Amino acid sequence: MTRTVTAVTALRAALATRKSGSIGMVPTMGALHDGHLALVKEARKDADTVVVSIFVNPTQFAPTEDFGAYPRNLEQDLAKLAGQADIVFTPSAKEMYPEGFATAVTVGGPALGLESDFRPHFFGGVATVVAKLLIAASPNLAVFGEKDYQQLLVVRQLVRDLALPVEIIAAPTLREADGLALSSRNAYLSPDERRIAGKLNMILKNAIGAARTSGDLRAAEGAAIEALWEAGFSHVDYVAIRDAATLDHITALERPARILAAAKIGKTRLIDNMAL
Ligand code: AMP
């Protein structure tokens, strides 16, 4: 039976009634798709009790962003999680940020650059809410998607620096047949925009090929940016080949590397990344 709780105290009480075993957590913003459900299955492999949180976190959105429009389908989400999760934690904004809330978690290192250059508020919001969720549920493990690769590294940094006793597990990106990474924001795309969105992953694959053959990482990034404009993207925030462990700048493929990209089609901003 899947139980839904909305208060941190109720979450802790529900977890305290378990007889034994490990806890796995999957933090989400809801509008669940198969990518989210793959994370839940991953948590289930190693945990006896699986907690999924659904919370559209206001502090990780700028006032100009899509917090109000972000898809919310709690009823459908709960139906998808029935039998998959043991506990679904669906706090209100007031529960997570009660009146007078005055704490923020700031992460440096992998949080600097890339997403932060375009969404400076983003990782502060993510780090604060993830810290709060992990402290609330005290899971033994928590699963995050490689889809949000920089976020995954930020969460690892946060957990290491605060010595939170939780293992962070990375799950691979689930994609549509044409390579588009599943995302709740794909719901914003018109049929025409959806066709353009499907080209992002192929363009990154081509950039990986070019980087490998020429060894000129900047030229490969530049060609990918050009290809995105040509494919019909309306704005390219970045295409960057970076050190896969630190996201540091690199000039040669000597260590494991990652290509990361963010681009807009109309109002919809898409991100993707791949290993080199
Ligand atoms: P979100 O609800 O978008 O905040 O995502 C919640 C979690 O699901 C994050 O750890 C994401 O990285 C992960 N996730 C989102 N999309 C995918 C996907 N297509 N494949 C795998 N994981 C994903």
XYZ file of N, CA and C and ligand atoms in Angstrom:
851
model
N 0.838 -1.209 0.000
C 0.000 0.000 0.000
C 0.873 1.259 0.000
N 0.544 2.163 -0.867
C 1.296 3.416 -0.928
C 0.603 4.453 -0.044
N 1.391 5.070 0.814
C 0.839 6.076 1.724
C 1.281 7.459 1.309
N 0.379 8.411 1.381
C 0.745 9.791 1.048
C 0.788 10.610 2.338
N 1.868 11.342 2.529
C 1.963 12.222 3.702
C 2.367 13.617 3.246
N 1.932 14.607 3.996
C 2.202 15.981 3.566
C 3.067 16.761 4.563
N 3.264 16.219 5.757
C 4.053 16.940 6.768
C 5.347 16.187 7.067
N 6.395 16.937 7.371
C 7.679 16.314 7.725
C 7.501 15.400 8.937
N 6.717 15.838 9.923
C 6.516 15.005 11.122
C 5.796 13.699 10.756
N 4.823 13.776 9.823
C 4.095 12.571 9.398
C 5.010 11.640 8.603
N 5.905 12.233 7.820
C 6.876 11.423 7.063
C 7.758 10.654 8.041
N 8.286 11.371 9.048
C 9.162 10.722 10.035
C 8.406 9.650 10.808
N 7.137 9.935 11.148
C 6.337 8.958 11.907
C 6.092 7.715 11.056
N 5.784 7.919 9.763
C 5.530 6.780 8.870
C 6.789 5.927 8.737
N 7.940 6.588 8.628
C 9.194 5.840 8.480
C 9.561 5.120 9.783
N 9.174 5.705 10.908
C 9.522 5.110 12.206
C 8.732 3.822 12.469
N 7.590 3.654 11.797
C 6.790 2.447 12.037
C 7.320 1.238 11.270
N 8.305 1.443 10.392
C 8.854 0.293 9.651
C 9.599 -0.600 10.634
N 9.571 -1.894 10.362
C 10.229 -2.814 11.299
C 11.743 -2.724 11.164
N 12.235 -2.735 9.929
C 13.684 -2.650 9.727
C 13.936 -2.348 8.251
N 15.186 -2.414 7.864
C 15.512 -2.272 6.449
C 15.915 -0.872 6.065
N 16.336 -0.762 4.804
C 16.894 0.501 4.337
C 15.828 1.350 3.647
N 16.121 2.653 3.589
C 15.200 3.611 2.967
C 15.868 4.186 1.724
N 15.109 4.203 0.634
C 15.577 4.840 -0.599
C 14.675 6.006 -0.924
N 15.277 7.116 -1.392
C 14.465 8.302 -1.690
C 14.649 8.756 -3.136
N 13.563 9.206 -3.740
C 13.608 9.788 -5.086
C 12.909 11.146 -5.044
N 13.680 12.240 -5.003
C 13.060 13.569 -5.023
C 12.620 13.934 -6.444
N 11.403 14.431 -6.601
C 10.900 14.861 -7.911
C 10.060 16.132 -7.754
N 9.774 16.725 -8.920
C 8.826 17.840 -8.946
C 7.498 17.389 -9.552
N 7.288 16.065 -9.639
C 6.008 15.566 -10.134
C 5.882 15.628 -11.640
N 4.637 15.578 -12.144
C 4.379 15.399 -13.591
C 5.214 14.210 -14.053
N 5.022 13.117 -13.363
C 5.939 11.981 -13.480
C 5.860 11.320 -14.858
N 7.034 10.951 -15.369
C 7.135 10.207 -16.630
C 7.988 8.970 -16.368
N 8.240 8.197 -17.441
C 8.957 6.931 -17.250
C 10.377 7.126 -16.714
N 10.977 8.298 -16.977
C 12.313 8.574 -16.429
C 12.272 8.591 -14.905
N 11.254 9.264 -14.359
C 11.088 9.287 -12.901
C 10.854 7.863 -12.378
N 10.003 7.120 -13.094
C 9.642 5.775 -12.603
C 10.853 4.837 -12.646
N 11.764 5.077 -13.606
C 12.998 4.285 -13.643
C 13.842 4.566 -12.395
N 13.817 5.808 -11.928
C 14.547 6.150 -10.698
C 13.933 5.416 -9.501
N 12.609 5.325 -9.497
C 11.919 4.644 -8.393
C 12.296 3.155 -8.401
N 12.351 2.565 -9.602
C 12.742 1.138 -9.716
C 14.175 0.941 -9.242
N 15.034 1.892 -9.590
C 16.440 1.836 -9.172
C 16.525 1.868 -7.636
N 15.730 2.722 -7.022
C 15.725 2.824 -5.551
C 15.235 1.503 -4.953
N 14.237 0.922 -5.596
C 13.630 -0.324 -5.105
C 14.634 -1.471 -5.076
N 15.601 -1.452 -6.051
C 16.608 -2.527 -6.110
C 17.362 -2.660 -4.802
N 17.687 -1.524 -4.175
C 18.577 -1.542 -3.013
C 17.913 -1.118 -1.722
N 16.648 -0.724 -1.769
C 16.016 -0.221 -0.543
C 14.739 -0.995 -0.247
N 14.462 -1.189 1.023
C 13.240 -1.901 1.424
C 12.042 -0.964 1.404
N 12.276 0.284 1.783
C 11.191 1.265 1.789
C 11.560 2.383 0.822
N 10.657 2.674 -0.112
C 10.950 3.706 -1.102
C 10.048 4.919 -0.862
N 10.698 6.069 -0.687
C 9.987 7.338 -0.499
C 10.177 8.180 -1.759
N 9.080 8.634 -2.345
C 9.159 9.570 -3.471
C 8.597 10.896 -3.001
N 9.353 11.964 -3.213
C 8.793 13.275 -2.873
C 8.353 13.972 -4.147
N 7.246 14.665 -4.050
C 6.719 15.472 -5.159
C 6.556 16.886 -4.623
N 7.400 17.781 -5.118
C 7.352 19.159 -4.625
C 7.911 20.081 -5.701
N 7.072 20.938 -6.230
C 7.550 21.936 -7.191
C 8.141 23.061 -6.346
N 9.464 23.077 -6.315
C 10.188 23.900 -5.351
C 10.292 25.358 -5.808
N 9.552 26.261 -5.174
C 9.528 27.647 -5.687
C 10.900 28.318 -5.667
N 11.775 27.935 -4.749
C 13.036 28.687 -4.619
C 14.023 28.392 -5.751
N 13.742 27.394 -6.582
C 14.664 27.146 -7.685
C 14.179 27.764 -9.003
N 13.094 28.530 -8.918
C 12.585 29.243 -10.100
C 12.803 30.737 -9.891
N 13.256 31.434 -10.945
C 13.287 32.906 -10.914
C 11.880 33.412 -11.177
N 11.590 34.662 -10.766
C 10.245 35.201 -11.001
C 9.839 35.164 -12.473
N 10.825 35.229 -13.374
C 10.522 35.235 -14.817
C 10.309 33.822 -15.365
N 10.548 32.797 -14.542
C 10.481 31.426 -15.057
C 9.086 30.806 -14.881
N 8.999 29.488 -15.139
C 7.705 28.834 -15.348
C 7.127 28.182 -14.094
N 7.419 28.711 -12.901
C 6.890 28.081 -11.676
C 5.361 27.913 -11.735
N 4.657 28.981 -12.155
C 3.188 28.924 -12.198
C 2.684 27.929 -13.222
N 3.385 27.859 -14.364
C 2.919 27.014 -15.480
C 3.426 25.583 -15.368
N 4.367 25.325 -14.445
C 4.990 23.996 -14.377
C 3.889 22.937 -14.226
N 3.935 21.846 -15.035
C 2.826 20.876 -14.999
C 2.666 20.219 -13.628
N 1.436 20.178 -13.177
C 1.123 19.551 -11.885
C -0.036 18.582 -12.095
N 0.198 17.287 -11.827
C -0.830 16.248 -12.007
C -0.789 15.297 -10.823
N -1.083 15.795 -9.635
C -0.872 14.968 -8.450
C -1.653 13.658 -8.517
N -2.902 13.736 -9.004
C -3.718 12.515 -9.028
C -3.085 11.444 -9.921
N -2.679 11.884 -11.129
C -2.017 10.938 -12.051
C -0.712 10.427 -11.456
N 0.042 11.328 -10.816
C 1.321 10.925 -10.227
C 1.102 9.839 -9.172
N 0.089 10.028 -8.334
C -0.171 9.055 -7.263
C -0.589 7.716 -7.869
N -1.342 7.758 -8.980
C -1.744 6.503 -9.651
C -0.505 5.789 -10.186
N 0.432 6.557 -10.752
C 1.657 5.941 -11.289
C 2.524 5.344 -10.192
N 2.461 5.951 -9.005
C 3.337 5.489 -7.913
C 2.701 4.369 -7.086
N 1.408 4.129 -7.306
C 0.722 3.083 -6.524
C 1.439 1.750 -6.762
N 1.826 1.114 -5.702
C 2.522 -0.165 -5.815
C 4.006 -0.019 -6.112
N 4.469 1.186 -6.481
C 5.897 1.400 -6.787
C 6.613 2.040 -5.602
N 5.934 3.001 -4.976
C 6.533 3.690 -3.831
C 5.778 3.274 -2.571
N 6.461 3.269 -1.447
C 5.784 2.968 -0.177
C 5.187 4.232 0.413
N 5.954 5.321 0.295
C 5.493 6.590 0.852
C 5.696 7.685 -0.193
N 4.659 8.469 -0.422
C 4.785 9.638 -1.289
C 4.662 10.870 -0.390
N 5.696 11.701 -0.442
C 5.741 12.903 0.394
C 5.390 14.094 -0.499
N 4.243 14.717 -0.225
C 3.777 15.828 -1.063
C 3.568 17.069 -0.182
N 4.663 17.681 0.251
C 4.517 18.828 1.148
C 4.009 20.061 0.401
N 3.395 20.975 1.135
C 3.039 22.279 0.569
C 4.277 23.178 0.660
N 4.225 24.314 -0.014
C 5.328 25.275 0.080
C 5.471 25.774 1.519
N 4.350 25.890 2.215
C 4.373 26.359 3.613
C 5.032 25.345 4.527
N 4.870 24.056 4.202
C 5.485 23.001 5.003
C 7.014 23.042 4.833
N 7.452 23.263 3.607
C 8.894 23.270 3.347
C 9.525 24.601 3.739
N 8.765 25.690 3.537
C 9.285 27.025 3.855
C 8.308 27.739 4.768
N 8.245 27.320 6.038
C 7.293 27.965 6.951
C 7.641 29.441 7.124
N 6.672 30.175 7.574
C 6.882 31.612 7.755
C 8.134 31.867 8.577
N 8.941 32.782 8.128
C 10.171 33.093 8.842
C 11.359 32.246 8.397
N 11.161 31.351 7.454
C 12.262 30.503 6.959
C 13.408 31.400 6.507
N 14.624 31.149 7.006
C 15.721 32.080 6.730
C 17.060 31.376 6.504
N 16.984 30.131 6.005
C 18.214 29.365 5.803
C 18.364 29.045 4.318
N 19.604 29.108 3.829
C 19.846 28.695 2.441
C 21.149 27.923 2.394
N 21.189 26.916 1.566
C 22.406 26.134 1.380
C 23.036 26.579 0.061
N 24.295 26.954 0.118
C 25.004 27.412 -1.076
C 26.126 26.441 -1.402
N 26.159 25.983 -2.625
C 27.210 25.048 -3.065
C 28.066 25.766 -4.103
N 29.387 25.610 -3.988
C 30.303 26.128 -5.015
C 30.708 24.987 -5.927
N 31.987 24.908 -6.267
C 32.495 23.783 -7.070
C 31.660 23.549 -8.315
N 31.050 22.357 -8.433
C 30.339 22.032 -9.672
C 29.103 22.885 -9.917
N 28.660 23.646 -8.904
C 27.477 24.493 -9.107
C 27.813 25.758 -9.899
N 29.124 26.071 -10.009
C 29.503 27.326 -10.671
C 29.506 27.151 -12.188
N 29.040 28.143 -12.897
C 29.045 28.100 -14.361
C 27.891 27.302 -14.938
N 27.889 27.118 -16.262
C 26.852 26.383 -17.004
C 25.455 26.844 -16.589
N 24.665 25.991 -15.920
C 23.304 26.386 -15.529
C 23.297 27.676 -14.706
N 24.282 27.819 -13.809
C 24.306 28.992 -12.915
C 24.476 30.301 -13.684
N 25.129 30.226 -14.861
C 25.304 31.443 -15.656
C 23.962 31.946 -16.179
N 23.010 31.036 -16.356
C 21.715 31.418 -16.939
C 20.589 31.386 -15.916
N 20.781 30.594 -14.830
C 19.771 30.489 -13.773
C 20.490 30.615 -12.422
N 20.939 31.841 -12.093
C 21.805 32.022 -10.922
C 21.163 31.596 -9.599
N 19.842 31.594 -9.537
C 19.105 31.222 -8.326
C 18.985 29.712 -8.174
N 19.239 28.969 -9.263
C 18.765 27.588 -9.377
C 19.390 26.641 -8.346
N 20.723 26.563 -8.287
C 21.317 25.535 -7.425
C 21.182 25.866 -5.939
N 21.055 27.145 -5.603
C 20.770 27.493 -4.209
C 19.437 26.885 -3.786
N 18.433 27.039 -4.657
C 17.107 26.471 -4.383
C 17.142 24.957 -4.315
N 17.858 24.361 -5.280
C 17.940 22.896 -5.324
C 18.657 22.374 -4.080
N 19.803 22.969 -3.754
C 20.602 22.474 -2.628
C 19.823 22.601 -1.323
N 19.124 23.698 -1.166
C 18.360 23.915 0.071
C 17.244 22.883 0.198
N 16.505 22.666 -0.879
C 15.373 21.746 -0.791
C 15.850 20.295 -0.687
N 16.922 19.954 -1.406
C 17.415 18.574 -1.337
C 17.971 18.289 0.062
N 18.687 19.255 0.633
C 19.190 19.077 2.003
C 18.013 18.851 2.948
N 16.978 19.654 2.789
C 15.820 19.545 3.680
C 15.108 18.200 3.499
N 14.964 17.755 2.256
C 14.299 16.468 1.991
C 15.120 15.308 2.550
N 16.450 15.375 2.351
C 17.300 14.274 2.837
C 17.322 14.240 4.369
N 17.272 15.391 4.983
C 17.260 15.429 6.451
C 15.896 14.947 6.969
N 14.838 15.265 6.234
C 13.492 14.862 6.661
C 13.317 13.347 6.601
N 13.797 12.718 5.531
C 13.552 11.281 5.345
C 14.710 10.423 5.847
N 15.898 11.024 6.017
C 17.099 10.274 6.406
C 17.248 8.968 5.637
N 17.223 9.021 4.313
C 17.328 7.767 3.554
C 18.752 7.220 3.575
N 18.886 5.914 3.347
C 20.212 5.317 3.192
C 20.761 5.621 1.805
N 19.851 5.716 0.832
C 20.270 6.049 -0.526
C 19.242 6.979 -1.164
N 19.712 7.745 -2.129
C 18.803 8.612 -2.886
C 19.227 8.551 -4.351
N 18.233 8.494 -5.242
C 18.524 8.331 -6.669
C 18.246 9.640 -7.406
N 19.212 10.064 -8.205
C 19.080 11.262 -9.031
C 19.411 10.905 -10.470
N 18.793 11.602 -11.426
C 18.981 11.293 -12.838
C 20.183 12.009 -13.424
N 20.890 11.311 -14.331
C 21.982 11.952 -15.080
C 21.439 13.008 -16.033
N 20.139 12.973 -16.300
C 19.492 13.992 -17.143
C 19.875 15.393 -16.657
N 19.901 15.561 -15.341
C 20.304 16.839 -14.746
C 21.704 16.635 -14.170
N 22.685 16.565 -15.075
C 24.006 16.090 -14.685
C 24.701 17.039 -13.707
N 24.593 18.345 -13.973
C 25.239 19.303 -13.070
C 24.579 19.231 -11.693
N 23.261 19.087 -11.686
C 22.530 18.950 -10.416
C 23.005 17.717 -9.645
N 23.217 16.617 -10.368
C 23.707 15.388 -9.727
C 25.049 15.646 -9.025
N 25.947 16.355 -9.712
C 27.256 16.645 -9.101
C 27.112 17.601 -7.914
N 26.181 18.531 -8.018
C 25.939 19.482 -6.920
C 25.414 18.723 -5.695
N 24.517 17.776 -5.925
C 23.972 16.993 -4.809
C 25.076 16.142 -4.173
N 25.920 15.546 -5.011
C 27.039 14.765 -4.452
C 27.946 15.646 -3.587
N 28.220 16.868 -4.079
C 29.077 17.805 -3.345
C 28.446 18.177 -1.999
N 27.152 18.459 -2.043
C 26.387 18.831 -0.842
C 26.452 17.718 0.199
N 26.232 16.486 -0.256
C 26.191 15.341 0.655
C 27.574 15.093 1.268
N 28.603 15.255 0.418
C 29.974 15.070 0.908
C 30.310 16.161 1.924
N 30.042 17.408 1.573
C 30.461 18.531 2.415
C 29.720 18.553 3.749
N 28.441 18.175 3.736
C 27.661 18.188 4.989
C 27.717 16.828 5.694
N 28.465 15.884 5.107
C 28.600 14.532 5.671
C 27.226 13.913 5.950
N 26.309 14.094 5.017
C 24.995 13.463 5.174
C 25.169 11.961 4.928
N 24.605 11.127 5.805
C 24.843 9.684 5.678
C 23.922 9.035 4.641
N 24.108 9.422 3.385
C 23.254 8.903 2.311
C 24.125 8.629 1.089
N 23.840 7.508 0.433
C 24.559 7.188 -0.805
C 23.769 7.764 -1.975
N 24.443 8.534 -2.831
C 23.769 9.107 -4.003
C 23.997 8.181 -5.196
N 22.904 7.718 -5.778
C 22.969 6.806 -6.922
C 22.529 7.565 -8.170
N 23.324 7.436 -9.241
C 22.998 8.107 -10.510
C 22.279 7.131 -11.420
N 21.181 7.581 -12.037
C 20.440 6.735 -12.977
C 20.560 7.331 -14.379
N 20.728 6.469 -15.396
C 20.899 6.974 -16.763
C 19.654 7.691 -17.274
N 19.843 8.510 -18.303
C 18.744 9.304 -18.876
C 17.861 8.434 -19.763
N 16.578 8.466 -19.504
C 15.616 7.767 -20.363
C 15.205 8.704 -21.491
N 15.167 8.166 -22.723
C 14.927 8.993 -23.906
C 13.785 8.458 -24.758
N 13.196 9.355 -25.548
C 12.228 8.945 -26.571
C 13.002 8.278 -27.706
N 12.261 7.694 -28.668
C 12.897 6.968 -29.774
C 13.874 7.860 -30.552
N 13.566 9.147 -30.723
C 14.463 10.025 -31.487
C 15.593 10.609 -30.637
N 15.676 10.214 -29.378
C 16.786 10.663 -28.536
C 16.413 11.766 -27.565
N 15.236 12.369 -27.719
C 14.856 13.450 -26.791
C 14.733 12.888 -25.369
N 15.436 13.496 -24.429
C 15.366 13.065 -23.027
C 13.963 13.325 -22.495
N 13.373 12.354 -21.826
C 12.065 12.566 -21.208
C 12.188 13.710 -20.213
N 11.204 14.589 -20.222
C 11.197 15.718 -19.289
C 9.758 16.185 -19.114
N 9.423 16.591 -17.901
C 8.079 17.126 -17.662
C 7.835 18.348 -18.547
N 8.899 19.104 -18.858
C 8.750 20.318 -19.660
C 8.485 20.015 -21.139
N 8.695 18.757 -21.589
C 8.401 18.440 -22.997
C 6.919 18.649 -23.293
N 6.088 18.640 -22.259
C 4.646 18.858 -22.436
C 4.355 20.247 -23.001
N 5.314 21.176 -22.843
C 5.099 22.539 -23.362
C 5.225 22.598 -24.889
N 5.863 21.588 -25.497
C 6.257 21.699 -26.912
C 5.079 21.477 -27.854
N 4.944 22.349 -28.861
C 3.973 22.123 -29.941
C 4.549 21.007 -30.821
N 3.736 20.404 -31.708
C 4.267 19.344 -32.582
C 5.498 19.806 -33.368
N 5.483 21.021 -33.885
C 6.648 21.529 -34.633
C 7.871 21.644 -33.728
N 7.657 22.201 -32.531
C 8.766 22.358 -31.575
C 9.297 20.996 -31.139
N 8.384 20.046 -31.014
C 8.791 18.696 -30.601
C 9.751 18.075 -31.620
N 9.478 18.332 -32.909
C 10.362 17.811 -33.971
C 11.759 18.427 -33.843
N 11.792 19.714 -33.568
C 13.093 20.394 -33.418
C 13.807 19.858 -32.171
N 13.060 19.693 -31.102
C 13.657 19.228 -29.835
C 14.366 17.892 -30.020
N 13.804 17.046 -30.902
C 14.373 15.714 -31.139
C 15.762 15.758 -31.744
N 16.173 16.942 -32.247
C 17.494 17.026 -32.893
C 18.620 17.304 -31.907
N 18.264 17.760 -30.710
C 19.297 18.147 -29.735
C 20.265 16.999 -29.447
N 19.702 15.830 -29.200
C 20.579 14.715 -28.807
C 21.496 14.289 -29.950
N 20.962 14.261 -31.189
C 21.783 13.888 -32.351
C 22.911 14.899 -32.534
N 22.611 16.177 -32.319
C 23.638 17.211 -32.476
C 24.750 17.024 -31.430
N 24.371 16.635 -30.221
C 25.397 16.374 -29.191
C 26.232 15.151 -29.565
N 25.562 14.128 -30.114
C 26.305 12.933 -30.552
C 27.301 13.300 -31.645
N 26.860 14.133 -32.591
C 27.774 14.568 -33.660
C 28.947 15.348 -33.086
N 28.665 16.175 -32.072
C 29.740 16.972 -31.459
C 30.757 16.057 -30.774
N 30.267 14.979 -30.174
C 31.179 14.026 -29.538
C 32.085 13.406 -30.609
N 31.471 13.026 -31.726
C 32.250 12.460 -32.836
C 33.310 13.437 -33.308
N 32.914 14.700 -33.490
C 33.849 15.723 -33.988
C 34.970 15.959 -32.983
N 34.626 16.000 -31.689
C 35.643 16.242 -30.651
C 36.661 15.103 -30.636
N 36.139 13.897 -30.815
C 37.046 12.734 -30.797
C 37.965 12.741 -32.008
N 37.419 13.028 -33.185
C 38.266 12.958 -34.385
C 39.238 14.132 -34.465
N 38.763 15.339 -34.177
C 39.644 16.497 -34.375
C 40.455 16.813 -33.129
N 39.934 16.449 -31.957
C 40.600 16.819 -30.705
C 40.400 18.291 -30.369
N 39.717 19.036 -31.234
C 39.503 20.474 -31.001
C 38.126 20.649 -30.341
N 38.124 20.716 -29.025
C 36.857 20.728 -28.280
C 36.062 22.000 -28.540
N 36.774 23.141 -28.642
C 36.062 24.414 -28.859
C 35.378 24.426 -30.228
N 36.068 23.846 -31.240
C 35.468 23.800 -32.585
C 34.238 22.898 -32.575
N 34.310 21.778 -31.842
C 33.170 20.853 -31.772
C 31.981 21.530 -31.083
N 32.258 22.278 -30.006
C 31.182 23.020 -29.318
C 30.564 24.055 -30.265
N 31.434 24.786 -30.965
C 30.975 25.847 -31.881
C 30.096 25.277 -32.985
N 30.500 24.140 -33.539
C 29.723 23.528 -34.624
C 28.365 23.067 -34.098
N 28.326 22.574 -32.863
C 27.053 22.119 -32.277
C 26.117 23.306 -32.049
N 26.679 24.424 -31.591
C 25.855 25.628 -31.367
C 25.239 26.080 -32.695
N 26.089 26.091 -33.724
C 25.621 26.443 -35.080
C 24.508 25.499 -35.527
N 24.723 24.201 -35.302
C 23.743 23.195 -35.753
C 22.409 23.371 -35.019
N 22.465 23.762 -33.746
C 21.222 23.972 -32.985
C 20.436 25.149 -33.558
N 21.149 26.241 -33.865
C 20.466 27.398 -34.484
C 19.819 26.961 -35.799
N 20.613 26.210 -36.609
C 20.107 25.774 -37.915
C 18.915 24.837 -37.783
N 18.905 24.032 -36.730
C 17.807 23.079 -36.532
C 16.509 23.785 -36.135
N 16.606 25.042 -35.726
C 15.390 25.791 -35.390
C 15.281 26.168 -33.920
N 16.326 25.874 -33.129
C 16.299 26.351 -31.731
C 16.322 27.878 -31.750
N 15.589 28.490 -30.830
C 15.492 29.941 -30.887
C 16.570 30.619 -30.052
N 17.181 29.863 -29.156
C 18.313 30.417 -28.409
C 19.181 29.274 -27.882
N 20.485 29.449 -27.924
C 21.382 28.438 -27.361
C 22.090 29.062 -26.165
N 21.851 28.520 -24.976
C 22.528 29.052 -23.786
C 23.983 28.569 -23.753
N 24.201 27.280 -23.912
C 25.585 26.779 -23.965
C 25.643 25.375 -24.531
N 26.788 25.083 -25.124
C 27.187 23.699 -25.399
C 28.617 23.635 -24.894
N 28.909 22.738 -23.958
C 30.223 22.761 -23.317
C 30.717 21.344 -23.062
N 31.982 21.123 -23.404
C 32.617 19.838 -23.085
C 33.492 20.081 -21.859
N 33.200 19.370 -20.792
C 33.851 19.635 -19.504
C 34.344 18.324 -18.883
N 35.201 18.461 -17.880
C 35.619 17.327 -17.060
C 34.357 16.701 -16.425
N 34.189 15.390 -16.581
C 32.947 14.740 -16.138
C 32.807 14.707 -14.615
N 33.921 14.779 -13.895
C 33.852 14.673 -12.437
C 33.687 16.023 -11.760
N 34.266 17.080 -12.369
C 34.298 18.384 -11.696
C 33.584 19.479 -12.479
N 33.330 19.224 -13.756
C 32.812 20.212 -14.719
C 33.829 21.329 -14.979
N 35.096 21.103 -14.606
C 36.148 22.066 -14.927
C 36.308 22.161 -16.449
N 36.817 23.319 -16.880
C 37.145 23.496 -18.302
C 38.260 22.531 -18.678
N 38.198 21.971 -19.874
C 39.286 21.120 -20.373
C 39.581 21.516 -21.813
N 40.798 21.213 -22.231
C 41.155 21.526 -23.622
C 41.450 20.257 -24.418
N 41.517 19.125 -23.727
C 41.784 17.864 -24.429
C 41.034 16.736 -23.728
N 40.793 15.663 -24.473
C 40.035 14.529 -23.913
C 40.990 13.561 -23.208
N 41.564 14.013 -22.121
C 42.521 13.152 -21.421
C 41.881 12.402 -20.275
N 40.810 12.972 -19.726
C 40.071 12.338 -18.626
C 38.628 12.160 -19.077
N 37.814 11.364 -18.324
C 36.401 11.267 -18.696
C 35.786 12.655 -18.814
N 35.064 12.872 -19.914
C 34.484 14.186 -20.179
C 32.983 14.041 -20.412
N 32.311 15.178 -20.374
C 30.861 15.190 -20.545
C 30.526 16.382 -21.436
N 29.629 16.186 -22.367
C 29.135 17.333 -23.139
C 27.784 17.716 -22.554
N 27.609 18.995 -22.267
C 26.364 19.485 -21.658
C 25.818 20.623 -22.498
N 24.495 20.688 -22.617
C 23.902 21.728 -23.446
C 22.591 22.213 -22.853
N 22.287 23.483 -23.117
C 20.973 24.050 -22.787
C 20.577 24.951 -23.944
N 19.348 24.769 -24.418
C 18.868 25.588 -25.538
C 17.371 25.755 -25.424
N 16.888 26.849 -26.025
C 15.450 27.132 -25.951
C 14.799 26.955 -27.304
N 13.559 26.453 -27.262
C 12.684 26.495 -28.442
C 11.483 27.309 -27.994
N 11.353 28.503 -28.524
C 10.296 29.387 -28.032
C 10.525 29.623 -26.547
N 9.504 29.340 -25.743
C 9.623 29.591 -24.305
C 10.180 28.393 -23.556
N 10.307 27.248 -24.233
C 10.700 26.012 -23.545
C 12.214 25.856 -23.555
N 12.778 25.677 -22.369
C 14.229 25.508 -22.260
C 14.518 24.028 -22.030
N 15.368 23.470 -22.892
C 15.717 22.052 -22.778
C 17.176 21.923 -22.374
N 17.484 20.906 -21.554
C 18.887 20.598 -21.267
C 19.130 19.135 -21.594
N 20.378 18.839 -21.938
C 20.754 17.448 -22.186
C 22.254 17.329 -21.955
N 22.732 16.104 -21.829
C 24.170 15.883 -21.658
C 24.468 14.431 -21.968
N 25.728 14.183 -22.318
C 26.156 12.803 -22.616
C 27.606 12.628 -22.218
N 27.965 11.378 -21.962
C 29.367 11.054 -21.684
C 30.136 11.050 -22.991
N 31.433 11.431 -22.919
C 32.277 11.322 -24.108
C 33.072 10.039 -24.054
P 12.405 16.637 -11.845
O 11.046 16.164 -11.459
O 12.481 17.093 -13.272
O 13.008 17.585 -10.865
O 13.327 15.346 -11.824
C 13.384 14.512 -10.690
C 14.490 13.517 -10.898
O 14.224 12.745 -12.073
C 15.863 14.160 -11.092
O 16.842 13.401 -10.411
C 16.044 14.089 -12.590
O 17.383 14.080 -12.988
C 15.367 12.783 -12.904
N 14.973 12.716 -14.316
C 14.263 13.634 -15.010
N 14.135 13.261 -16.298
C 14.782 12.079 -16.424
C 15.027 11.187 -17.529
N 14.581 11.437 -18.753
N 15.740 10.058 -17.279
C 16.188 9.801 -16.026
N 16.004 10.596 -14.962
C 15.314 11.721 -15.165
